[in-house]
Coordinates of C-alpha atoms in Angstrom, one line a residue:
X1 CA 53.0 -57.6 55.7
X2 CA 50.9 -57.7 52.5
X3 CA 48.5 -60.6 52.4
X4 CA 48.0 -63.2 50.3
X5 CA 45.6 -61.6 47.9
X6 CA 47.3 -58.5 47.6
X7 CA 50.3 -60.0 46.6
X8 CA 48.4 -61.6 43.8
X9 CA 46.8 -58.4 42.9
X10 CA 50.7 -56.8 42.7
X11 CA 52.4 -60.2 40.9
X12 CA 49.7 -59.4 38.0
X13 CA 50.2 -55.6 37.7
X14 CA 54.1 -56.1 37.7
X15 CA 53.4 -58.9 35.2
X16 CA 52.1 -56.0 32.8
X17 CA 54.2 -54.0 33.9
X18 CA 58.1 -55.6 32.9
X19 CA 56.6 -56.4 29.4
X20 CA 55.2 -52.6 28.6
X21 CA 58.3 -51.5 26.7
X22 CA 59.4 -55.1 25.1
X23 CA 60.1 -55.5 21.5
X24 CA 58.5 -59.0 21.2
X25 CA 59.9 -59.7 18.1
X26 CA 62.4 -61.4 17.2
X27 CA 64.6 -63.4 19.6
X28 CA 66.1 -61.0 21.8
X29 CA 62.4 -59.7 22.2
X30 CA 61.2 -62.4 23.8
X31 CA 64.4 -63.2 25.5
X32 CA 64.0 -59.9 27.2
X33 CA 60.5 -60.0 28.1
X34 CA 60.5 -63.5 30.0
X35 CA 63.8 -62.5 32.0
X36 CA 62.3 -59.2 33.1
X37 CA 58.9 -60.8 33.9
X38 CA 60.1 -63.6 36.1
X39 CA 62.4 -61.2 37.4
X40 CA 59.3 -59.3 38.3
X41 CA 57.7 -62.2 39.5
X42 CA 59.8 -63.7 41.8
X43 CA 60.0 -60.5 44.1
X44 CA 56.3 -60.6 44.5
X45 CA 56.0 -64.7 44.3
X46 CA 59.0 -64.7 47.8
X47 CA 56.8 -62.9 49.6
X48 CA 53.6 -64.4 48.8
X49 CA 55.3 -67.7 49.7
X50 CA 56.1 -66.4 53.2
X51 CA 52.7 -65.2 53.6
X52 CA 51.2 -68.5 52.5
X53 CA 53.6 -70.7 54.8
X54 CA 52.9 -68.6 57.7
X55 CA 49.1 -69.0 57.4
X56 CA 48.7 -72.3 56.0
X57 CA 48.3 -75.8 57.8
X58 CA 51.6 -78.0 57.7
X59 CA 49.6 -81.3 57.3
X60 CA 48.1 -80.8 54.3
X61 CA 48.6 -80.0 50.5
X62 CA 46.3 -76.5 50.0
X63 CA 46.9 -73.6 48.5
X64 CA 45.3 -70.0 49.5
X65 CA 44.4 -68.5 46.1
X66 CA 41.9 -65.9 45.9
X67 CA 40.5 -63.2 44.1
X68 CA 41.5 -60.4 43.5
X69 CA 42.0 -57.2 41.1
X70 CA 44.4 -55.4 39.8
X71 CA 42.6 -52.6 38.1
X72 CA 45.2 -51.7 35.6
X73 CA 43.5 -50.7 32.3
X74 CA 46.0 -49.0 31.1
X75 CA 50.0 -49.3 30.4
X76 CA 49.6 -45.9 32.3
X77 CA 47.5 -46.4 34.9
X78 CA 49.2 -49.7 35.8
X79 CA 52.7 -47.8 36.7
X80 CA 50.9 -45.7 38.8
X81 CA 48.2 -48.1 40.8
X82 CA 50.1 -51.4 40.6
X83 CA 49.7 -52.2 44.2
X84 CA 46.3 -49.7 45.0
X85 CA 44.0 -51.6 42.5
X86 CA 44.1 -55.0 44.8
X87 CA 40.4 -55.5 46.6
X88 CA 39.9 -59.2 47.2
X89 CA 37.9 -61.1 49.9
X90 CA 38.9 -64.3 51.0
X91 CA 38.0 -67.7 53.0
X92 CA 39.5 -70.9 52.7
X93 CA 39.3 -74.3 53.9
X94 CA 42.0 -77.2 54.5
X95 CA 41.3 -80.6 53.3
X96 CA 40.7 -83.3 56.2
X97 CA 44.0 -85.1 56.9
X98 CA 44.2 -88.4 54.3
X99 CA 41.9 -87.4 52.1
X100 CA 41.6 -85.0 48.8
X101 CA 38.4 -82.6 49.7
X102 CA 36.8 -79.8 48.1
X103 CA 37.5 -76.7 48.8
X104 CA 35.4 -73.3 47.9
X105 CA 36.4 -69.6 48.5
X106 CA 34.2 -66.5 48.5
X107 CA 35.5 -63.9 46.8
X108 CA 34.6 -60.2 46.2
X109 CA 34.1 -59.0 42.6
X110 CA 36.7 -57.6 40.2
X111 CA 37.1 -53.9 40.9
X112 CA 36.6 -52.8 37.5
X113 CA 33.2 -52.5 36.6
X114 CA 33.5 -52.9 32.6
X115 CA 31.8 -54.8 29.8
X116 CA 34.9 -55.6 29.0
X117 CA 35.7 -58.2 32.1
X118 CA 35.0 -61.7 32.0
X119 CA 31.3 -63.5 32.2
X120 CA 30.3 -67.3 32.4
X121 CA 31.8 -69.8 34.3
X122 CA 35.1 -69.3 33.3
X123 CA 35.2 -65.0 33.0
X124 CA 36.2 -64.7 29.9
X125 CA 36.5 -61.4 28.3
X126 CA 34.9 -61.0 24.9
X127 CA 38.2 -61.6 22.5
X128 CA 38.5 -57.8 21.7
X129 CA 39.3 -56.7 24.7
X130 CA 41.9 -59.7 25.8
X131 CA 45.3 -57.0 25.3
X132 CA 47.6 -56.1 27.4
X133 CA 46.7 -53.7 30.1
X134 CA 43.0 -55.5 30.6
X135 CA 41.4 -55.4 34.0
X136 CA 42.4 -58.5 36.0
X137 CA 39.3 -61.0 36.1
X138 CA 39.3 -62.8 39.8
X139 CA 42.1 -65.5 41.2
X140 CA 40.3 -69.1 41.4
X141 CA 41.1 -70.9 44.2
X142 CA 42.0 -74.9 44.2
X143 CA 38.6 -76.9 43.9
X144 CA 40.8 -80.1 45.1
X145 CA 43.5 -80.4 47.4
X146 CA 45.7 -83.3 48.3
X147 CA 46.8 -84.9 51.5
X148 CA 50.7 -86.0 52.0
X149 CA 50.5 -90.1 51.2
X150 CA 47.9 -89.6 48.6
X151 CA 48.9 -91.6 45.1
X152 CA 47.6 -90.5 41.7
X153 CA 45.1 -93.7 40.4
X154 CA 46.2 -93.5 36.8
X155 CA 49.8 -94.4 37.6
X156 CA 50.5 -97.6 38.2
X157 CA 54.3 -97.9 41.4
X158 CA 53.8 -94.0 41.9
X159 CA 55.3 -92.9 45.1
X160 CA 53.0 -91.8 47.5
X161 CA 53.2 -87.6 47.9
X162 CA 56.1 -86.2 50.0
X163 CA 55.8 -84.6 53.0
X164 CA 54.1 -80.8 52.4
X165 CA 56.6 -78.7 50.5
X166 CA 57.3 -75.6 53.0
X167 CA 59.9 -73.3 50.4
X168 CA 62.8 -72.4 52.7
X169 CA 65.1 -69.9 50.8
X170 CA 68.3 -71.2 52.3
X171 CA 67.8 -74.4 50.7
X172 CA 67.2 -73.6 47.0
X173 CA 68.9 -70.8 43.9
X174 CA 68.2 -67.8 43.6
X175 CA 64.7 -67.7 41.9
X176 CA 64.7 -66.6 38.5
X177 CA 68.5 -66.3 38.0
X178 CA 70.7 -69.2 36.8
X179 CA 72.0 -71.2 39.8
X180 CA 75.6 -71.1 41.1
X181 CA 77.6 -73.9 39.7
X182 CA 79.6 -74.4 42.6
X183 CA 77.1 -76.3 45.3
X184 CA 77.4 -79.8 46.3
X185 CA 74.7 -80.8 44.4
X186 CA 75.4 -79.5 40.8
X187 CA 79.0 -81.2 41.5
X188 CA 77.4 -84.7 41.8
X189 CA 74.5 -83.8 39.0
X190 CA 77.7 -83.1 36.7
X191 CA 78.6 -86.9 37.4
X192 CA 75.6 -87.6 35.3
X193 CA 77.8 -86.4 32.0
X194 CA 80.3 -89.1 32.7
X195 CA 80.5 -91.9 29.8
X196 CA 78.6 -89.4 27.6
X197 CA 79.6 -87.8 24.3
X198 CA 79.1 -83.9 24.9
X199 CA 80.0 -81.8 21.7
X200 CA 82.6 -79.1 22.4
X201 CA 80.4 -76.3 21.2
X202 CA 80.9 -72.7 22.3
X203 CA 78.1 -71.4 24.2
X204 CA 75.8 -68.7 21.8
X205 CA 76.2 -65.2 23.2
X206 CA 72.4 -64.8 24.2
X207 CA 70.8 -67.6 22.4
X208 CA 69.7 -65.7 19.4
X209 CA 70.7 -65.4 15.7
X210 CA 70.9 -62.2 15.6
X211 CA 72.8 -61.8 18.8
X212 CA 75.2 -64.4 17.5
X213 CA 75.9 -64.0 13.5
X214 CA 79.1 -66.3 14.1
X215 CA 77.6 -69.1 15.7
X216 CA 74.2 -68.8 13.5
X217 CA 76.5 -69.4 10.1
X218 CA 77.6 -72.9 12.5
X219 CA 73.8 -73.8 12.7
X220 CA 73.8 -77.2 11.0
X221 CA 77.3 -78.1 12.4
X222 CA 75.6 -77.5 15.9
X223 CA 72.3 -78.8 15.5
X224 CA 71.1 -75.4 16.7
X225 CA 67.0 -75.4 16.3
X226 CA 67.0 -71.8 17.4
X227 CA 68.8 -70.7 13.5
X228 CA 67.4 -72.9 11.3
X229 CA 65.3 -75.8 12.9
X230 CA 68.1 -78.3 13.0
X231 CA 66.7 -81.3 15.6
X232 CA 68.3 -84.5 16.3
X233 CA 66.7 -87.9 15.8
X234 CA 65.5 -88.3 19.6
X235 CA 64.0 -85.0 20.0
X236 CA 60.2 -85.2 20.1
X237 CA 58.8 -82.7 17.7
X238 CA 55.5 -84.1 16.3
X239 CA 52.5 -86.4 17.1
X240 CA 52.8 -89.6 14.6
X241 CA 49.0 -89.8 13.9
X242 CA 47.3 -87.2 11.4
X243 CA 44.9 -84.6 13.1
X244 CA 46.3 -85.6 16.5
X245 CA 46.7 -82.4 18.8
X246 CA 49.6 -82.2 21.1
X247 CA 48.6 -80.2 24.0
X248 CA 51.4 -78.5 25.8
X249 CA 51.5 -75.7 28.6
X250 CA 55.0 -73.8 29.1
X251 CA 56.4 -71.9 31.9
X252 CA 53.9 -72.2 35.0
X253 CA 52.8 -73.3 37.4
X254 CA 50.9 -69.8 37.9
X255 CA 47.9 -68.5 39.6
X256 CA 45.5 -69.4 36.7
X257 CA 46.7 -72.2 36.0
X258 CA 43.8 -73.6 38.4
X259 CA 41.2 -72.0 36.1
X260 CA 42.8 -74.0 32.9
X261 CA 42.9 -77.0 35.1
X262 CA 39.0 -76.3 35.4
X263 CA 38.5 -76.4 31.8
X264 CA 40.8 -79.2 31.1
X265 CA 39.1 -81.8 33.5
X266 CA 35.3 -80.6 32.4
X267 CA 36.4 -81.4 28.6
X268 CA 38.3 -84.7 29.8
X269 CA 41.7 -83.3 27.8
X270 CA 45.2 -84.0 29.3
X271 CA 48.0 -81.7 28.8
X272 CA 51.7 -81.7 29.2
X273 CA 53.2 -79.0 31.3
X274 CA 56.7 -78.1 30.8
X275 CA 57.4 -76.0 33.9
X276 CA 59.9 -73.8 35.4
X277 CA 61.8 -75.2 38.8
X278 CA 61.2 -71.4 40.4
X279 CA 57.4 -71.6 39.9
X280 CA 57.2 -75.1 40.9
X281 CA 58.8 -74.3 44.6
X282 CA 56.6 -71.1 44.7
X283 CA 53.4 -72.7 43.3
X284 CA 53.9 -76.9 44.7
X285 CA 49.9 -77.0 45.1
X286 CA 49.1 -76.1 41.6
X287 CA 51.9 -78.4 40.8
X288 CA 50.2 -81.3 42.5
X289 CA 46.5 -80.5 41.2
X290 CA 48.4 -80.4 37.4
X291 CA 49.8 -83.9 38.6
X292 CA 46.8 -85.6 40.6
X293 CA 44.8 -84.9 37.9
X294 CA 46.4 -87.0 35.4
X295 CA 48.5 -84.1 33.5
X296 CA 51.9 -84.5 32.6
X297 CA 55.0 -82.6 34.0
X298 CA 58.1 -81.9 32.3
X299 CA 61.2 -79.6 33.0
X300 CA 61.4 -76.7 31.7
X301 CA 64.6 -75.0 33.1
X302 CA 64.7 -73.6 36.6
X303 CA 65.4 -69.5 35.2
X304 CA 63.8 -70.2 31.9
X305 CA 67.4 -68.6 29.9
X306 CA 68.6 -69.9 26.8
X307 CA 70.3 -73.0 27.6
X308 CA 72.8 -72.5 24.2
X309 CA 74.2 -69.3 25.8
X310 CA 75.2 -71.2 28.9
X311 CA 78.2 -73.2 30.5
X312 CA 77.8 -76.8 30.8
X313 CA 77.7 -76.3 34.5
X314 CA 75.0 -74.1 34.3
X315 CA 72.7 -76.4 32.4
X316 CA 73.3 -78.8 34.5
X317 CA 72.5 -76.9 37.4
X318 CA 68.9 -75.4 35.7
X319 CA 67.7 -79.0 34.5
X320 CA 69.1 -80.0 37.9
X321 CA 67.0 -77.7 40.5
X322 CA 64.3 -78.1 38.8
X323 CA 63.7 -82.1 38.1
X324 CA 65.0 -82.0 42.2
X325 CA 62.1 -79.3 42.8
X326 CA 59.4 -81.2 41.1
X327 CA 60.8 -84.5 42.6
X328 CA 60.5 -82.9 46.0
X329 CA 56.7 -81.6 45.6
X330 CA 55.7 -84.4 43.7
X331 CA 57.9 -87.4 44.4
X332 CA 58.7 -88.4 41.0
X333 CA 61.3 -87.2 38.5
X334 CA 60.5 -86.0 35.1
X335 CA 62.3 -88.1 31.6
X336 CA 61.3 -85.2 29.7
X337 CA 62.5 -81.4 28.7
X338 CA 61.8 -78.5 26.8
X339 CA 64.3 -76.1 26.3
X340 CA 63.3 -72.2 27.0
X341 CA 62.5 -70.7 23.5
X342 CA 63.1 -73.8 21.9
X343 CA 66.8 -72.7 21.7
X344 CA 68.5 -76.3 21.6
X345 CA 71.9 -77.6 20.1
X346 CA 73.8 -80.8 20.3
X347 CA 75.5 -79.9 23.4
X348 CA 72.7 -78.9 24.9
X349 CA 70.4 -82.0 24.0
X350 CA 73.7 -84.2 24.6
X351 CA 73.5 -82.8 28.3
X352 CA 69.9 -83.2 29.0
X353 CA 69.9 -86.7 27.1
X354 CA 72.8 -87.8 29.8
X355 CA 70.2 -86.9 32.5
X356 CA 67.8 -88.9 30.9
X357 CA 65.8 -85.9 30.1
X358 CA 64.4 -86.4 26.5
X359 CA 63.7 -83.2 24.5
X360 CA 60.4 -82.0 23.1
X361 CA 59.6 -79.3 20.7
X362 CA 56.6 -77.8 19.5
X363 CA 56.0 -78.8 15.2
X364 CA 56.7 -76.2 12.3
X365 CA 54.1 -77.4 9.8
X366 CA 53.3 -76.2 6.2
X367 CA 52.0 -72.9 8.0
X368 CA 54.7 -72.0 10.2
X369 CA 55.5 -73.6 13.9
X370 CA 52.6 -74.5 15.3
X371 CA 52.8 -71.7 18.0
X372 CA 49.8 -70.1 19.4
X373 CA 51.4 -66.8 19.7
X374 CA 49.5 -66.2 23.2
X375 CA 52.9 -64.6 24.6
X376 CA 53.0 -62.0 22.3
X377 CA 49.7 -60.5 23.8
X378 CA 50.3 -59.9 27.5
X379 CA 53.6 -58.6 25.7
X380 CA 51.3 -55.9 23.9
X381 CA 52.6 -56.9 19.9
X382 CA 49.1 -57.8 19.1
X383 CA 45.7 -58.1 20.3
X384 CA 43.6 -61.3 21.0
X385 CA 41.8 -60.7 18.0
X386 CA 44.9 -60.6 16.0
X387 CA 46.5 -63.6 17.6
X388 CA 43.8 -65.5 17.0
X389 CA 43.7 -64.6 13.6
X390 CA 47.0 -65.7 13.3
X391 CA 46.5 -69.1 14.7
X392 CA 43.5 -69.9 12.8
X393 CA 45.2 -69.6 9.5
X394 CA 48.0 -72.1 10.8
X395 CA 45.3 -74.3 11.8
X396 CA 43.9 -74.6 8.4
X397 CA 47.1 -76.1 7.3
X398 CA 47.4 -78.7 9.8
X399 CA 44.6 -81.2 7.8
X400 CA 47.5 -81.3 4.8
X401 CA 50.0 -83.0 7.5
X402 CA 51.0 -86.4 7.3
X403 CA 51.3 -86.5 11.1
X404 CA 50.0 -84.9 14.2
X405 CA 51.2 -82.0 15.7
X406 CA 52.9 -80.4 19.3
X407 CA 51.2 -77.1 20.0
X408 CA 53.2 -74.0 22.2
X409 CA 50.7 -72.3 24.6
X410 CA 51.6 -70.6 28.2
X411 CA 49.7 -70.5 31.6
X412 CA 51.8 -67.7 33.4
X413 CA 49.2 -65.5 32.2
X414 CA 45.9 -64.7 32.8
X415 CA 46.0 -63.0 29.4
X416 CA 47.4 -66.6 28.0
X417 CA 45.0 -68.9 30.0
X418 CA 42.0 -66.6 29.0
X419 CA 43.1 -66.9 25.4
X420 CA 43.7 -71.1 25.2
X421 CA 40.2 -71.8 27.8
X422 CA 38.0 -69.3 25.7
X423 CA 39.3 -69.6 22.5
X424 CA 42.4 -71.5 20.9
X425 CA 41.4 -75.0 22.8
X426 CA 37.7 -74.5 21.6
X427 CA 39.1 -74.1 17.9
X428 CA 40.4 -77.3 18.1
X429 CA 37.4 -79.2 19.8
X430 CA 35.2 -77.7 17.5
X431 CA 37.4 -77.9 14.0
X432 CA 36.0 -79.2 10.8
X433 CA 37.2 -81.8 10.7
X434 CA 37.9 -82.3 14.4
X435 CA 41.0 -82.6 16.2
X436 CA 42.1 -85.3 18.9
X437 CA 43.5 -83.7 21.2
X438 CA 45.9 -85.2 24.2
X439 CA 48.9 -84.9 25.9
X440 CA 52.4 -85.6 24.7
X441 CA 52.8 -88.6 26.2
X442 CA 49.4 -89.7 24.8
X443 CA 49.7 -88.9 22.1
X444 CA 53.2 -90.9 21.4
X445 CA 51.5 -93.8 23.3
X446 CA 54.2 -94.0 25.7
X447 CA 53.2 -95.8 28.9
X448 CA 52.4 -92.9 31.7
X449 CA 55.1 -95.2 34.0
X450 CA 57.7 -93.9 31.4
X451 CA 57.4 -90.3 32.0
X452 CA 59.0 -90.1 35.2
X453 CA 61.8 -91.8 36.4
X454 CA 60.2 -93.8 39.6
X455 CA 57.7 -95.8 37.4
X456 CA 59.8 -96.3 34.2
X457 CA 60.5 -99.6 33.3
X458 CA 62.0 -97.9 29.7
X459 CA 65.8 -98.1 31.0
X460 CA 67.1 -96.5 28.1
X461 CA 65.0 -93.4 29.3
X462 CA 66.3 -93.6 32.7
X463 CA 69.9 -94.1 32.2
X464 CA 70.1 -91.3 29.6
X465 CA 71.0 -93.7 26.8
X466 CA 69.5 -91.7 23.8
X467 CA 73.0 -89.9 23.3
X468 CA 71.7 -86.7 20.7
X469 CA 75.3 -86.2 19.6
X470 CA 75.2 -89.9 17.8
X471 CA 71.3 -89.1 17.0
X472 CA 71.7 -85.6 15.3
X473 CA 72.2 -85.4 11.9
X474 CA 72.9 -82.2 11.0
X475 CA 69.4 -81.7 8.8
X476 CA 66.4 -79.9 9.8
X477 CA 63.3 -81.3 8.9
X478 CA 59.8 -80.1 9.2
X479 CA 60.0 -79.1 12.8
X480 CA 62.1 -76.2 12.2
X481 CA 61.9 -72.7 13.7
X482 CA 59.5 -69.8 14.0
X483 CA 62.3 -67.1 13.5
X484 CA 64.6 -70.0 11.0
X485 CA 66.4 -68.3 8.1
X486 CA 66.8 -70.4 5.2
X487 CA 69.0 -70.0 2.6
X488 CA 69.3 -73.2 -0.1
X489 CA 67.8 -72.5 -3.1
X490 CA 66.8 -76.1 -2.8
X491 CA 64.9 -75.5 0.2
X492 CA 61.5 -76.6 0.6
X493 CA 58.1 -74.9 1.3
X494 CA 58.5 -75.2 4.9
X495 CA 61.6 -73.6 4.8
X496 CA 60.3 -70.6 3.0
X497 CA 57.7 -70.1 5.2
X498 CA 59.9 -69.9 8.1
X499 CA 62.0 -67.7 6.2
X500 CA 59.0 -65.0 6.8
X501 CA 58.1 -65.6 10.5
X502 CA 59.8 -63.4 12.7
X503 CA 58.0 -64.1 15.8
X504 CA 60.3 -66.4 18.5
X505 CA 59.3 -68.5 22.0

């Protein structure tokens, strides 16, 4: 069996890997390039898990990450040495039952020898050579674990932590593909639609416009963000108060996420994480450092598929798994949601609002949405240097904003962690003028109790009140879409800018 470390070494080489022939742009792009790489991922992320239970102490919240290479430094030399370029050295510690320790690995050095790999106490590389293809910089470990019947201080009724989280496959979907909709429990989840208004929309063919002319000429009608921006009055697409910074993390937990978590507690920022039900039952201890450290979660789908292109059943079933996954690692249950690629309708939000899962989206300001464009690096469209570049000139348009804004970033990557520790984050803390930045949560001043539903005393929130079909009004505002096509000659400058962004999340 491979060990830990080499697994890691082989999950980041298949991560380049899946995305070395993608189109990013455009929806289908990045439609293709997530479902290939957490297709990837999942093979390598099963078998890590199996190494990881079989090794690990059952008392005790810890997680065995260490580093490791994967000395890929090319597309070329990638399909050829995927698995050959792991070296890592490891030792590990487990925390002392009822008590969070700290915990330090040795690790050997990255087996690239370059210029180009990471220095300083985070490693990282100089912002040329952050591309697709880079040499892997070393896997941190957990600094901090948690003990079973620790409580998080900041939230006042929290549940203590469950029992360790030991991933059985027997018990959980497939990962990465859309759960059956036939199981006990997404029968009694669909109970949760009872007494609620859900539009009789037609599922989308693949959740894009392009893929869908029919239903992308039906935007407004359906409230479809995805072709056009259309949002409904209870979706959360903006911070209310100028220069405010909504910080937001999609599609982990992942191996680095530990090395943002670093840089996150030394600047004293929290962040919301929107994260995928199939990474959260193969990652629960970076899950629970993201949580014990004051961070938000959210759910962000258990397959990460566009939820328009999907049955009823089968959204239920993907918010389903994955608020029951987090709720089993964590012990709470998220009130919030982001949908993959933004790609959200009335049925959609109608659903998720039933199961008293609000919906947040990232902002479309004067600029363009206010999306880092991190993804389209690992998936080799641009460079760091050109995705920095990009960002920086939306950025300059965020002082003419009434309001605050929700930023899109990712921490599946290396390449996307490396980009938002070294660079995009630093932007903000250092803008002229500066930038507040906080969580989502934060920075609506909503009462951390209210973000999951075990502490909420909002019932509206919990009982899935805010029905989207009565909210949505068939207008997009601001907040609209990175890849949006508008057509009114009436439209106005937000809407032409969006006309000429073709990139999608």
């Amino acid at each position: 069996m491979f060990s830990l470390p080499a697994l890691s070494a082989l999950l980041a080489a298949t991560l380049s890997l899946e995305l070395v022939a993608v189109n990013a742009h455009g929806p289908n792009g990045h439609h293709h390039a997530h479902r290939g790489l957490h297709k990837r991922q999942s093979d390598v992320v099963a078998a890590a898990a199996a190494s990881s239970a079989s090794t690990s102490g059952a008392t005790t919240a810890t997680v065995i990450v260490t580093a490791s290479s994967a000395a890929a430094t090319s597309v070329a030399s990638t399909t050829s040495a995927a698995a050959a370029g792991a070296v890592s050295g490891t030792t590990s510690g487990v925390a002392p039952a009822g008590s969070a320790a700290s915990t330090t690995s040795g690790a050997a050095a990255p087996a690239a020898s370059s210029a180009d790999i990471g220095t300083g106490v985070y490693d990282i590389p100089p912002l040329a050579s952050i591309t697709m293809g880079m040499p892997s910089g070393p896997l941190p470990s957990l600094t901090t674990t948690y003990t079973p019947g620790a409580s998080p201080t900041y939230l006042s009724g929290a549940p203590p932590l469950p029992t360790k989280f030991v991933f059985s496959s027997a018990d959980w979907p497939e990962l990465d593909k859309i759960p059956p909709t036939d199981s006990d429990q997404v029968k009694e989840w669909m109970k949760e639609l009872d007494g609620h208004d859900i539009p009789d929309i037609t599922p989308t063919q693949d959740g894009s416009c392009a893929g869908d002319p029919a239903a992308a000429a039906q935007a407004q009608e359906r409230g479809w963000w995805t072709c056009g921006g259309w949002t409904s009055g209870n979706d959360i697409v903006s911070c209310p108060d100028k220069m405010t910074w909504g910080v937001s993390f999609d599609d982990g937990p992942a191996p680095y996420s530990e090395k943002l978590l670093k840089y996150l507690d030394e600047k004293d920022l929290s962040a919301t994480f929107f994260v995928v039900g199939s990474r959260v039952v193969s990652y629960p201890d970076i899950l629970i450092a993201e949580y014990m450290a004051g961070h938000e979660i959210a759910v962000h789908t258990w397959s990460h598929h566009p939820l328009t292109a999907m049955s009823n059943e089968q959204i239920v079933a993907e918010l389903g798994w994955t608020r029951h996954a987090i709720q089993q690692v964590l012990g709470v249950t998220p009130t919030t949601m982001r949908a993959p690629f933004g790609d959200i309708d009335n049925r959609v939000r109608a659903i998720s609002n039933a199961m008293g899962l609000r919906p947040i989206i990232w902002t479309t300001g004067p600029g363009g949405p206010f999306d880092t464009n991190d993804w389209h690096v690992p998936a080799g469209t641009v460079t760091g240097e050109q995705q920095f570049e990009i960002f920086q000139n939306l950025l300059g348009n965020a002082t003419i904003m009434d309001t605050g804004f929700i930023v899109l970033e990712h921490d599946l990557f290396e390449i996307t962690v490396d980009l938002a520790v070294g660079y995009t984050l630093n932007a903000a803390l250092t803008h002229n003028p500066p930038f507040k930045l906080e969580s989502i949560g934060q920075c609506l001043s909503m009462p951390a109790g209210d973000l999951y539903v075990e502490t909420n005393t909002n019932t509206s929130i919990s009982s899935g009140q805010h029905s989207s079909s009565a909210a949505a009004d068939g207008s997009a505002d601001s907040n609209g879409s990175p890849h949006a096509f508008a057509t009114s000659a009436l439209a106005s400058v937000l809407s032409v800018v969006a006309v000429l962004l073709v990139g999608l999340v």
